[in-house]
Amino acid sequence: MSERFSFDLHARDGKARTGVIQTPRGAVRTPAFMPVGTAATVKAMMPESVRATGADILLGNTYHLMLRPTAERIDRLGGLHKFMNWERPILTDSGGFQVMSLAGLRKLTEKGVTFKSHIDGSKHELTPERSMEIQRLLGSDIVMCFDECPALPADRDRIAESMRLSMRWAERSRAAFGDRPGHALFGIMQGGLEQDLREESAEALKAIGFEGYAVGGLAVGEGQEAMFDCLDYAPGFLPEDKPRYLMGVGKPDDIVGAVKRGIDMMDCVLPSRSGRTGQVFTRHGVLNIKNARHIDDPRPLDEACTCPACRNFSRAYLHHVFRSQEIISSMLLTWHNLHYFQEIMAGMREAIAAGTFAAWEADFHAGRAQGDI
Ligand SMILES: CNc1nc2cc(C(N)=O)ccc2[nH]1
């Protein structure tokens, strides 16, 4: 285990990169996918099961945890790692995105955001300083700057104004974070789909200096083509030698396209949330287990998959327990989806190291039938 936070790039293939982030709580192999552990749990998964899928790091949500059970209570109980029995790295978001997407009665000023809890209507405030304090109390290994992520579509002036506010908040986040060896603070690039504003944001963040850099403000309704157009230039504005984290992404083909364009880390609720709705991701495409066509199907979800759902259960059984709203349905489908997402990451890491990413990507796309399978 390293006492420091560091990032070592091992290989490149085109713009795609593979390497390792070292932290005092363990190594993170990149490109990395982070399962989302919103309320101190990856829903329907035991922590050891999350690890068994291949995850090196998971994401915790500041907004949810500050409201319930509160950061102070988690701190008193030994921090988030101990609280949720996950002793490997945790990245926490700043709360900024979820305040704007979940909370009620929000008021945004230069200082920060005041809002009402979606749980009980109680009043709260998030500022760069309070977000840093919460993430410190949680004990997270990678802390995210407090920022504002404007909803798209938005006009250029709004995007510019919002980005510049986030850059001022990045300064304040850096100042409030303090000197915490072994912990990292990541800046978040904003700027919407405006190339010049993205470059301005990157320059502002580099002038402050961070241990890693996120591409924020995407996966907010712009669509894959627009997101990839932005990713064709935005990662290149960021330092080569620091991790690049694309927030909130995404479907398997989004993830592959992002890594191809130079992204090292991603997080998304899709594999876990969709597992609970019966949506199953496989190397041959997507299926929904609730479809009646599975009712007598003795085959596994994916013959080639080694997860517990595919090794031990038929589609007919998974259809039955989904239809019966049995808890095991969410457990098995979440496990399968997370396992598959980690299989994609492992395949890309290996391909980039071998210089065969283009062939791997062609095989990835070739295997995916259209629609249900
Ligand atoms: C699900 N899409 C998504 N876009 C995001 C953008 C941010 C951001 N801070 O710009 C954070 C979380 C995000 N999640």
Tab-separated table of C-alpha atoms and ligand atoms in Angstrom:
chain	number	residue	atom	x	y	z
A	1	MET	CA	0.000	0.000	0.000
A	2	SER	CA	1.181	3.491	-0.823
A	3	GLU	CA	1.080	6.281	1.749
A	4	ARG	CA	0.685	8.733	-1.125
A	5	PHE	CA	-1.739	9.364	-3.934
A	6	SER	CA	-0.123	8.886	-7.322
A	7	PHE	CA	-1.007	8.021	-10.927
A	8	ASP	CA	1.252	5.929	-13.129
A	9	LEU	CA	0.512	5.656	-16.840
A	10	HIS	CA	1.569	2.225	-18.114
A	11	ALA	CA	0.564	2.287	-21.794
A	12	ARG	CA	-1.248	4.250	-24.469
A	13	ASP	CA	-2.982	3.097	-27.647
A	14	GLY	CA	-4.048	6.123	-29.634
A	15	LYS	CA	-5.695	8.427	-27.110
A	16	ALA	CA	-6.685	5.495	-24.872
A	17	ARG	CA	-4.565	5.044	-21.713
A	18	THR	CA	-4.100	2.392	-19.074
A	19	GLY	CA	-2.398	2.799	-15.721
A	20	VAL	CA	-2.782	2.615	-11.946
A	21	ILE	CA	-3.867	5.138	-9.324
A	22	GLN	CA	-2.118	4.319	-6.046
A	23	THR	CA	-3.844	5.348	-2.815
A	24	PRO	CA	-3.241	4.434	0.854
A	25	ARG	CA	-6.357	2.231	0.657
A	26	GLY	CA	-5.325	0.359	-2.442
A	27	ALA	CA	-4.716	0.571	-6.175
A	28	VAL	CA	-7.218	1.560	-8.848
A	29	ARG	CA	-6.581	0.026	-12.275
A	30	THR	CA	-7.481	2.416	-15.086
A	31	PRO	CA	-9.540	2.728	-17.130
A	32	ALA	CA	-11.796	2.209	-14.097
A	33	PHE	CA	-15.559	2.002	-13.658
A	34	MET	CA	-16.900	3.103	-10.259
A	35	PRO	CA	-20.129	1.507	-9.030
A	36	VAL	CA	-22.352	4.040	-7.266
A	37	GLY	CA	-22.892	3.523	-3.533
A	38	THR	CA	-25.365	6.353	-2.976
A	39	ALA	CA	-26.580	5.834	0.627
A	40	ALA	CA	-23.462	3.972	1.810
A	41	THR	CA	-24.413	0.881	-0.154
A	42	VAL	CA	-24.262	-0.282	-3.759
A	43	LYS	CA	-27.933	-1.202	-3.840
A	44	ALA	CA	-28.680	-4.961	-3.614
A	45	MET	CA	-24.967	-5.810	-3.269
A	46	MET	CA	-22.803	-6.868	-0.340
A	47	PRO	CA	-19.461	-4.987	-0.341
A	48	GLU	CA	-17.544	-8.230	-0.917
A	49	SER	CA	-19.784	-8.902	-3.920
A	50	VAL	CA	-18.972	-5.479	-5.347
A	51	ARG	CA	-15.290	-6.379	-5.001
A	52	ALA	CA	-15.911	-9.775	-6.614
A	53	THR	CA	-17.243	-8.040	-9.727
A	54	GLY	CA	-13.763	-6.476	-10.127
A	55	ALA	CA	-14.368	-2.990	-8.743
A	56	ASP	CA	-11.317	-1.277	-7.190
A	57	ILE	CA	-13.151	1.897	-6.118
A	58	LEU	CA	-16.705	3.028	-5.577
A	59	LEU	CA	-18.526	6.338	-5.475
A	60	GLY	CA	-20.345	7.844	-2.495
A	61	ASN	CA	-22.858	10.696	-2.742
A	62	THR	CA	-22.282	13.702	-0.501
A	63	TYR	CA	-25.829	15.039	-0.962
A	64	HIS	CA	-27.518	11.863	0.279
A	65	LEU	CA	-25.095	11.161	3.131
A	66	MET	CA	-25.130	14.740	4.462
A	67	LEU	CA	-28.917	14.495	4.818
A	68	ARG	CA	-29.004	10.959	6.190
A	69	PRO	CA	-27.327	9.769	8.394
A	70	THR	CA	-25.186	13.012	8.248
A	71	ALA	CA	-21.429	13.284	7.732
A	72	GLU	CA	-20.890	14.036	11.430
A	73	ARG	CA	-22.550	10.750	12.492
A	74	ILE	CA	-20.504	8.749	9.940
A	75	ASP	CA	-17.354	10.463	11.221
A	76	ARG	CA	-18.226	9.613	14.843
A	77	LEU	CA	-18.698	5.991	13.739
A	78	GLY	CA	-15.239	5.813	12.137
A	79	GLY	CA	-15.799	7.145	8.627
A	80	LEU	CA	-17.563	5.900	5.503
A	81	HIS	CA	-15.164	2.998	4.779
A	82	LYS	CA	-15.760	1.439	8.209
A	83	PHE	CA	-19.452	2.374	8.196
A	84	MET	CA	-20.160	0.522	4.941
A	85	ASN	CA	-17.432	-2.127	5.300
A	86	TRP	CA	-15.608	-1.142	2.129
A	87	GLU	CA	-11.924	-0.640	2.964
A	88	ARG	CA	-10.792	0.113	-0.611
A	89	PRO	CA	-10.773	3.594	-2.237
A	90	ILE	CA	-13.911	5.725	-2.261
A	91	LEU	CA	-14.489	8.799	-4.408
A	92	THR	CA	-17.200	11.131	-3.174
A	93	ASP	CA	-18.930	13.689	-5.333
A	94	SER	CA	-19.344	17.242	-4.028
A	95	GLY	CA	-23.129	17.284	-3.722
A	96	GLY	CA	-23.438	20.075	-6.268
A	97	PHE	CA	-24.987	18.012	-9.047
A	98	GLN	CA	-27.529	16.250	-6.836
A	99	VAL	CA	-28.599	19.382	-5.015
A	100	MET	CA	-29.589	20.810	-8.398
A	101	SER	CA	-31.270	17.581	-9.534
A	102	LEU	CA	-32.930	16.322	-6.337
A	103	ALA	CA	-33.402	19.020	-3.703
A	104	GLY	CA	-36.336	21.374	-3.357
A	105	LEU	CA	-36.468	25.144	-3.114
A	106	ARG	CA	-32.861	25.740	-4.167
A	107	LYS	CA	-31.248	29.196	-3.989
A	108	LEU	CA	-27.912	29.585	-5.732
A	109	THR	CA	-25.650	32.520	-4.874
A	110	GLU	CA	-21.918	33.258	-5.161
A	111	LYS	CA	-21.532	31.724	-1.688
A	112	GLY	CA	-23.143	28.376	-2.562
A	113	VAL	CA	-26.562	26.713	-2.586
A	114	THR	CA	-29.263	26.669	0.071
A	115	PHE	CA	-31.932	24.017	-0.358
A	116	LYS	CA	-34.594	21.917	1.259
A	117	SER	CA	-34.025	18.210	1.832
A	118	HIS	CA	-36.027	15.929	-0.474
A	119	ILE	CA	-36.383	13.610	2.543
A	120	ASP	CA	-37.935	15.832	5.227
A	121	GLY	CA	-37.916	19.389	3.879
A	122	SER	CA	-35.239	20.545	6.334
A	123	LYS	CA	-33.095	23.488	5.223
A	124	HIS	CA	-29.413	23.003	4.334
A	125	GLU	CA	-26.546	24.886	2.740
A	126	LEU	CA	-23.726	23.605	0.552
A	127	THR	CA	-20.711	25.758	-0.173
A	128	PRO	CA	-17.231	24.775	-1.387
A	129	GLU	CA	-16.053	24.938	2.219
A	130	ARG	CA	-18.929	22.834	3.611
A	131	SER	CA	-18.588	20.279	0.804
A	132	MET	CA	-14.876	19.866	1.602
A	133	GLU	CA	-15.708	19.464	5.309
A	134	ILE	CA	-18.376	16.834	4.593
A	135	GLN	CA	-16.099	14.844	2.282
A	136	ARG	CA	-13.305	15.032	4.900
A	137	LEU	CA	-15.692	13.784	7.617
A	138	LEU	CA	-16.700	10.913	5.340
A	139	GLY	CA	-13.005	10.086	4.909
A	140	SER	CA	-13.153	9.771	1.144
A	141	ASP	CA	-9.892	9.158	-0.712
A	142	ILE	CA	-10.788	11.244	-3.771
A	143	VAL	CA	-12.708	14.462	-3.098
A	144	MET	CA	-14.515	16.409	-5.817
A	145	CYS	CA	-14.593	20.200	-6.030
A	146	PHE	CA	-17.924	21.859	-5.367
A	147	ASP	CA	-19.238	22.978	-8.743
A	148	GLU	CA	-22.362	23.849	-10.653
A	149	CYS	CA	-23.429	21.629	-13.537
A	150	PRO	CA	-25.839	23.585	-15.761
A	151	ALA	CA	-28.690	21.630	-17.345
A	152	LEU	CA	-28.522	21.475	-21.140
A	153	PRO	CA	-29.710	22.927	-23.427
A	154	ALA	CA	-28.516	26.283	-22.122
A	155	ASP	CA	-27.400	29.394	-23.970
A	156	ARG	CA	-23.712	30.227	-24.232
A	157	ASP	CA	-23.847	33.122	-21.772
A	158	ARG	CA	-25.434	30.904	-19.112
A	159	ILE	CA	-22.816	28.197	-19.687
A	160	ALA	CA	-19.981	30.747	-19.471
A	161	GLU	CA	-21.343	32.355	-16.309
A	162	SER	CA	-21.864	28.972	-14.664
A	163	MET	CA	-18.403	27.711	-15.628
A	164	ARG	CA	-16.714	30.822	-14.228
A	165	LEU	CA	-18.643	30.443	-10.962
A	166	SER	CA	-17.468	26.830	-10.766
A	167	MET	CA	-13.878	27.967	-11.318
A	168	ARG	CA	-14.171	30.425	-8.403
A	169	TRP	CA	-15.653	27.576	-6.341
A	170	ALA	CA	-12.727	25.375	-7.427
A	171	GLU	CA	-10.317	27.960	-5.932
A	172	ARG	CA	-12.280	27.915	-2.687
A	173	SER	CA	-12.472	24.104	-2.703
A	174	ARG	CA	-8.689	23.882	-3.107
A	175	ALA	CA	-8.123	26.362	-0.268
A	176	ALA	CA	-10.572	24.575	2.056
A	177	PHE	CA	-9.254	21.087	1.227
A	178	GLY	CA	-5.950	21.869	2.921
A	179	ASP	CA	-2.877	19.657	3.010
A	180	ARG	CA	-4.040	16.025	3.198
A	181	PRO	CA	-1.295	13.557	2.152
A	182	GLY	CA	-2.726	10.389	0.625
A	183	HIS	CA	-5.944	12.126	-0.289
A	184	ALA	CA	-6.723	13.762	-3.636
A	185	LEU	CA	-8.809	16.698	-4.739
A	186	PHE	CA	-10.091	16.613	-8.326
A	187	GLY	CA	-11.079	19.729	-10.234
A	188	ILE	CA	-14.099	19.608	-12.560
A	189	MET	CA	-14.021	21.097	-16.048
A	190	GLN	CA	-17.210	22.774	-17.145
A	191	GLY	CA	-18.096	24.754	-20.289
A	192	GLY	CA	-20.970	22.816	-21.835
A	193	LEU	CA	-20.432	22.022	-25.510
A	194	GLU	CA	-18.417	25.207	-26.151
A	195	GLN	CA	-14.811	24.331	-27.047
A	196	ASP	CA	-13.383	27.700	-26.066
A	197	LEU	CA	-15.168	27.666	-22.701
A	198	ARG	CA	-13.932	24.124	-22.054
A	199	GLU	CA	-10.379	25.288	-22.765
A	200	GLU	CA	-10.821	28.326	-20.518
A	201	SER	CA	-12.071	26.052	-17.732
A	202	ALA	CA	-9.152	23.626	-18.149
A	203	GLU	CA	-6.632	26.476	-18.033
A	204	ALA	CA	-8.240	27.833	-14.864
A	205	LEU	CA	-8.112	24.422	-13.184
A	206	LYS	CA	-4.494	23.780	-14.207
A	207	ALA	CA	-3.513	27.175	-12.781
A	208	ILE	CA	-4.963	26.089	-9.431
A	209	GLY	CA	-3.505	22.573	-9.634
A	210	PHE	CA	-5.302	19.325	-8.757
A	211	GLU	CA	-4.384	15.661	-8.262
A	212	GLY	CA	-6.910	14.728	-10.952
A	213	TYR	CA	-9.355	16.377	-13.322
A	214	ALA	CA	-12.964	15.558	-14.141
A	215	VAL	CA	-14.927	16.375	-17.269
A	216	GLY	CA	-18.230	17.544	-15.839
A	217	GLY	CA	-21.311	18.984	-17.446
A	218	LEU	CA	-21.924	15.999	-19.725
A	219	ALA	CA	-24.416	13.139	-19.731
A	220	VAL	CA	-27.052	15.754	-19.002
A	221	GLY	CA	-29.226	15.170	-22.062
A	222	GLU	CA	-26.883	16.256	-24.840
A	223	GLY	CA	-26.845	12.805	-26.466
A	224	GLN	CA	-23.922	10.531	-27.337
A	225	GLU	CA	-22.881	12.284	-30.547
A	226	ALA	CA	-22.577	15.694	-28.869
A	227	MET	CA	-20.824	14.124	-25.878
A	228	PHE	CA	-18.277	12.411	-28.117
A	229	ASP	CA	-17.771	15.619	-30.104
A	230	CYS	CA	-16.848	17.333	-26.819
A	231	LEU	CA	-14.658	14.421	-25.752
A	232	ASP	CA	-12.805	14.645	-29.060
A	233	TYR	CA	-11.066	17.747	-27.627
A	234	ALA	CA	-11.834	18.245	-23.898
A	235	PRO	CA	-9.581	15.543	-22.337
A	236	GLY	CA	-6.677	16.879	-24.383
A	237	PHE	CA	-6.937	20.216	-22.537
A	238	LEU	CA	-6.137	18.386	-19.280
A	239	PRO	CA	-2.705	17.329	-17.960
A	240	GLU	CA	-1.412	14.087	-19.521
A	241	ASP	CA	-0.023	12.807	-16.218
A	242	LYS	CA	-3.153	13.118	-14.082
A	243	PRO	CA	-6.317	10.940	-14.021
A	244	ARG	CA	-9.217	12.143	-16.175
A	245	TYR	CA	-12.689	11.311	-14.801
A	246	LEU	CA	-15.858	11.559	-16.875
A	247	MET	CA	-18.787	12.025	-14.504
A	248	GLY	CA	-22.038	10.104	-14.804
A	249	VAL	CA	-21.195	7.927	-17.817
A	250	GLY	CA	-22.677	5.638	-18.978
A	251	LYS	CA	-23.983	2.919	-21.277
A	252	PRO	CA	-21.342	0.349	-22.391
A	253	ASP	CA	-20.772	2.046	-25.756
A	254	ASP	CA	-20.514	5.450	-24.060
A	255	ILE	CA	-17.817	4.024	-21.780
A	256	VAL	CA	-15.834	2.506	-24.652
A	257	GLY	CA	-16.067	5.723	-26.677
A	258	ALA	CA	-14.923	7.785	-23.679
A	259	VAL	CA	-11.884	5.570	-23.005
A	260	LYS	CA	-11.047	5.732	-26.710
A	261	ARG	CA	-10.929	9.540	-26.344
A	262	GLY	CA	-8.615	9.570	-23.310
A	263	ILE	CA	-10.855	9.126	-20.245
A	264	ASP	CA	-9.467	7.082	-17.309
A	265	MET	CA	-12.383	6.854	-14.829
A	266	MET	CA	-16.179	6.845	-14.978
A	267	ASP	CA	-19.165	6.291	-12.701
A	268	CYS	CA	-22.789	5.555	-13.502
A	269	VAL	CA	-25.899	4.241	-11.756
A	270	LEU	CA	-26.970	2.466	-14.972
A	271	PRO	CA	-25.755	-1.098	-14.249
A	272	SER	CA	-27.149	-1.156	-10.726
A	273	ARG	CA	-30.332	0.872	-11.294
A	274	SER	CA	-31.226	-0.981	-14.513
A	275	GLY	CA	-30.587	-4.318	-12.810
A	276	ARG	CA	-33.449	-3.494	-10.478
A	277	THR	CA	-35.730	-2.765	-13.448
A	278	GLY	CA	-34.907	-6.041	-15.207
A	279	GLN	CA	-32.580	-4.508	-17.816
A	280	VAL	CA	-29.603	-6.775	-18.491
A	281	PHE	CA	-26.445	-5.803	-20.345
A	282	THR	CA	-24.546	-8.534	-22.175
A	283	ARG	CA	-21.802	-8.772	-24.798
A	284	HIS	CA	-24.561	-9.435	-27.352
A	285	GLY	CA	-26.655	-6.399	-26.429
A	286	VAL	CA	-29.425	-5.527	-23.968
A	287	LEU	CA	-32.405	-7.623	-22.884
A	288	ASN	CA	-35.181	-7.120	-20.382
A	289	ILE	CA	-35.828	-10.199	-18.271
A	290	LYS	CA	-39.459	-9.233	-17.661
A	291	ASN	CA	-40.242	-9.997	-21.303
A	292	ALA	CA	-42.550	-13.045	-21.557
A	293	ARG	CA	-40.255	-14.660	-24.116
A	294	HIS	CA	-37.912	-15.646	-21.244
A	295	ILE	CA	-40.554	-17.582	-19.251
A	296	ASP	CA	-39.418	-21.058	-20.408
A	297	ASP	CA	-35.864	-20.255	-21.480
A	298	PRO	CA	-33.399	-22.611	-19.747
A	299	ARG	CA	-30.316	-20.725	-20.979
A	300	PRO	CA	-28.276	-18.337	-18.825
A	301	LEU	CA	-28.357	-14.627	-19.584
A	302	ASP	CA	-24.977	-15.014	-21.304
A	303	GLU	CA	-23.316	-18.402	-21.923
A	304	ALA	CA	-19.868	-16.814	-21.710
A	305	CYS	CA	-20.450	-14.899	-18.446
A	306	THR	CA	-18.947	-16.240	-15.199
A	307	CYS	CA	-21.069	-14.218	-12.738
A	308	PRO	CA	-23.266	-16.092	-10.180
A	309	ALA	CA	-26.449	-15.230	-12.092
A	310	CYS	CA	-25.117	-16.781	-15.302
A	311	ARG	CA	-23.374	-19.722	-13.638
A	312	ASN	CA	-26.322	-20.833	-11.500
A	313	PHE	CA	-29.627	-19.623	-12.906
A	314	SER	CA	-31.711	-19.757	-16.088
A	315	ARG	CA	-33.467	-16.904	-17.787
A	316	ALA	CA	-36.705	-18.652	-16.828
A	317	TYR	CA	-35.777	-18.451	-13.156
A	318	LEU	CA	-34.649	-14.825	-13.419
A	319	HIS	CA	-37.876	-13.994	-15.242
A	320	HIS	CA	-39.850	-15.697	-12.476
A	321	VAL	CA	-38.153	-13.954	-9.548
A	322	PHE	CA	-38.351	-10.587	-11.326
A	323	ARG	CA	-42.073	-11.024	-12.000
A	324	SER	CA	-42.529	-12.201	-8.386
A	325	GLN	CA	-40.629	-9.096	-7.152
A	326	GLU	CA	-38.300	-11.312	-5.186
A	327	ILE	CA	-35.288	-9.545	-3.656
A	328	ILE	CA	-32.916	-12.057	-5.257
A	329	SER	CA	-33.885	-10.636	-8.642
A	330	SER	CA	-32.251	-7.290	-7.882
A	331	MET	CA	-29.259	-9.054	-6.329
A	332	LEU	CA	-28.557	-11.307	-9.305
A	333	LEU	CA	-29.233	-8.777	-12.086
A	334	THR	CA	-27.212	-6.046	-10.364
A	335	TRP	CA	-24.340	-8.440	-9.843
A	336	HIS	CA	-24.457	-9.529	-13.482
A	337	ASN	CA	-24.539	-5.964	-14.838
A	338	LEU	CA	-21.696	-4.765	-12.600
A	339	HIS	CA	-19.676	-7.875	-13.509
A	340	TYR	CA	-20.230	-7.177	-17.220
A	341	PHE	CA	-19.239	-3.506	-16.888
A	342	GLN	CA	-16.040	-4.551	-15.111
A	343	GLU	CA	-15.393	-7.133	-17.833
A	344	ILE	CA	-15.499	-4.288	-20.366
A	345	MET	CA	-12.995	-2.287	-18.295
A	346	ALA	CA	-10.654	-5.276	-17.886
A	347	GLY	CA	-10.845	-6.002	-21.606
A	348	MET	CA	-9.946	-2.410	-22.470
A	349	ARG	CA	-7.060	-2.305	-19.974
A	350	GLU	CA	-5.614	-5.465	-21.498
A	351	ALA	CA	-6.152	-4.302	-25.077
A	352	ILE	CA	-4.568	-0.891	-24.495
A	353	ALA	CA	-1.562	-2.548	-22.829
A	354	ALA	CA	-1.232	-4.879	-25.831
A	355	GLY	CA	-1.757	-2.144	-28.432
A	356	THR	CA	-4.846	-3.903	-29.739
A	357	PHE	CA	-7.561	-1.457	-28.660
A	358	ALA	CA	-8.892	-0.939	-32.187
A	359	ALA	CA	-9.396	-4.680	-32.672
A	360	TRP	CA	-10.945	-5.023	-29.217
A	361	GLU	CA	-13.337	-2.139	-29.972
A	362	ALA	CA	-14.334	-3.679	-33.329
A	363	ASP	CA	-15.065	-6.995	-31.594
A	364	PHE	CA	-17.025	-5.181	-28.850
A	365	HIS	CA	-19.293	-3.504	-31.407
A	366	ALA	CA	-19.595	-6.570	-33.655
A	367	GLY	CA	-20.952	-8.695	-30.806
A	368	ARG	CA	-23.829	-6.386	-30.004
A	369	ALA	CA	-27.110	-7.299	-31.721
A	370	GLN	CA	-29.695	-4.567	-32.057
A	371	GLY	CA	-32.454	-4.430	-29.457
A	372	ASP	CA	-33.504	-7.384	-27.310
A	373	ILE	CA	-31.561	-10.645	-27.644
B	1	LIG	C1	-25.693	11.185	-15.067
B	1	LIG	N1	-25.015	12.305	-15.633
B	1	LIG	C2	-24.192	13.123	-14.893
B	1	LIG	N2	-23.593	14.223	-15.350
B	1	LIG	C3	-22.906	14.761	-14.314
B	1	LIG	C4	-22.161	15.933	-14.217
B	1	LIG	C5	-21.598	16.261	-12.982
B	1	LIG	C6	-20.842	17.551	-12.873
B	1	LIG	N3	-20.399	17.894	-11.663
B	1	LIG	O1	-20.668	18.263	-13.867
B	1	LIG	C7	-21.745	15.431	-11.884
B	1	LIG	C8	-22.499	14.262	-11.987
B	1	LIG	C9	-23.073	13.939	-13.211
B	1	LIG	N4	-23.894	12.901	-13.595
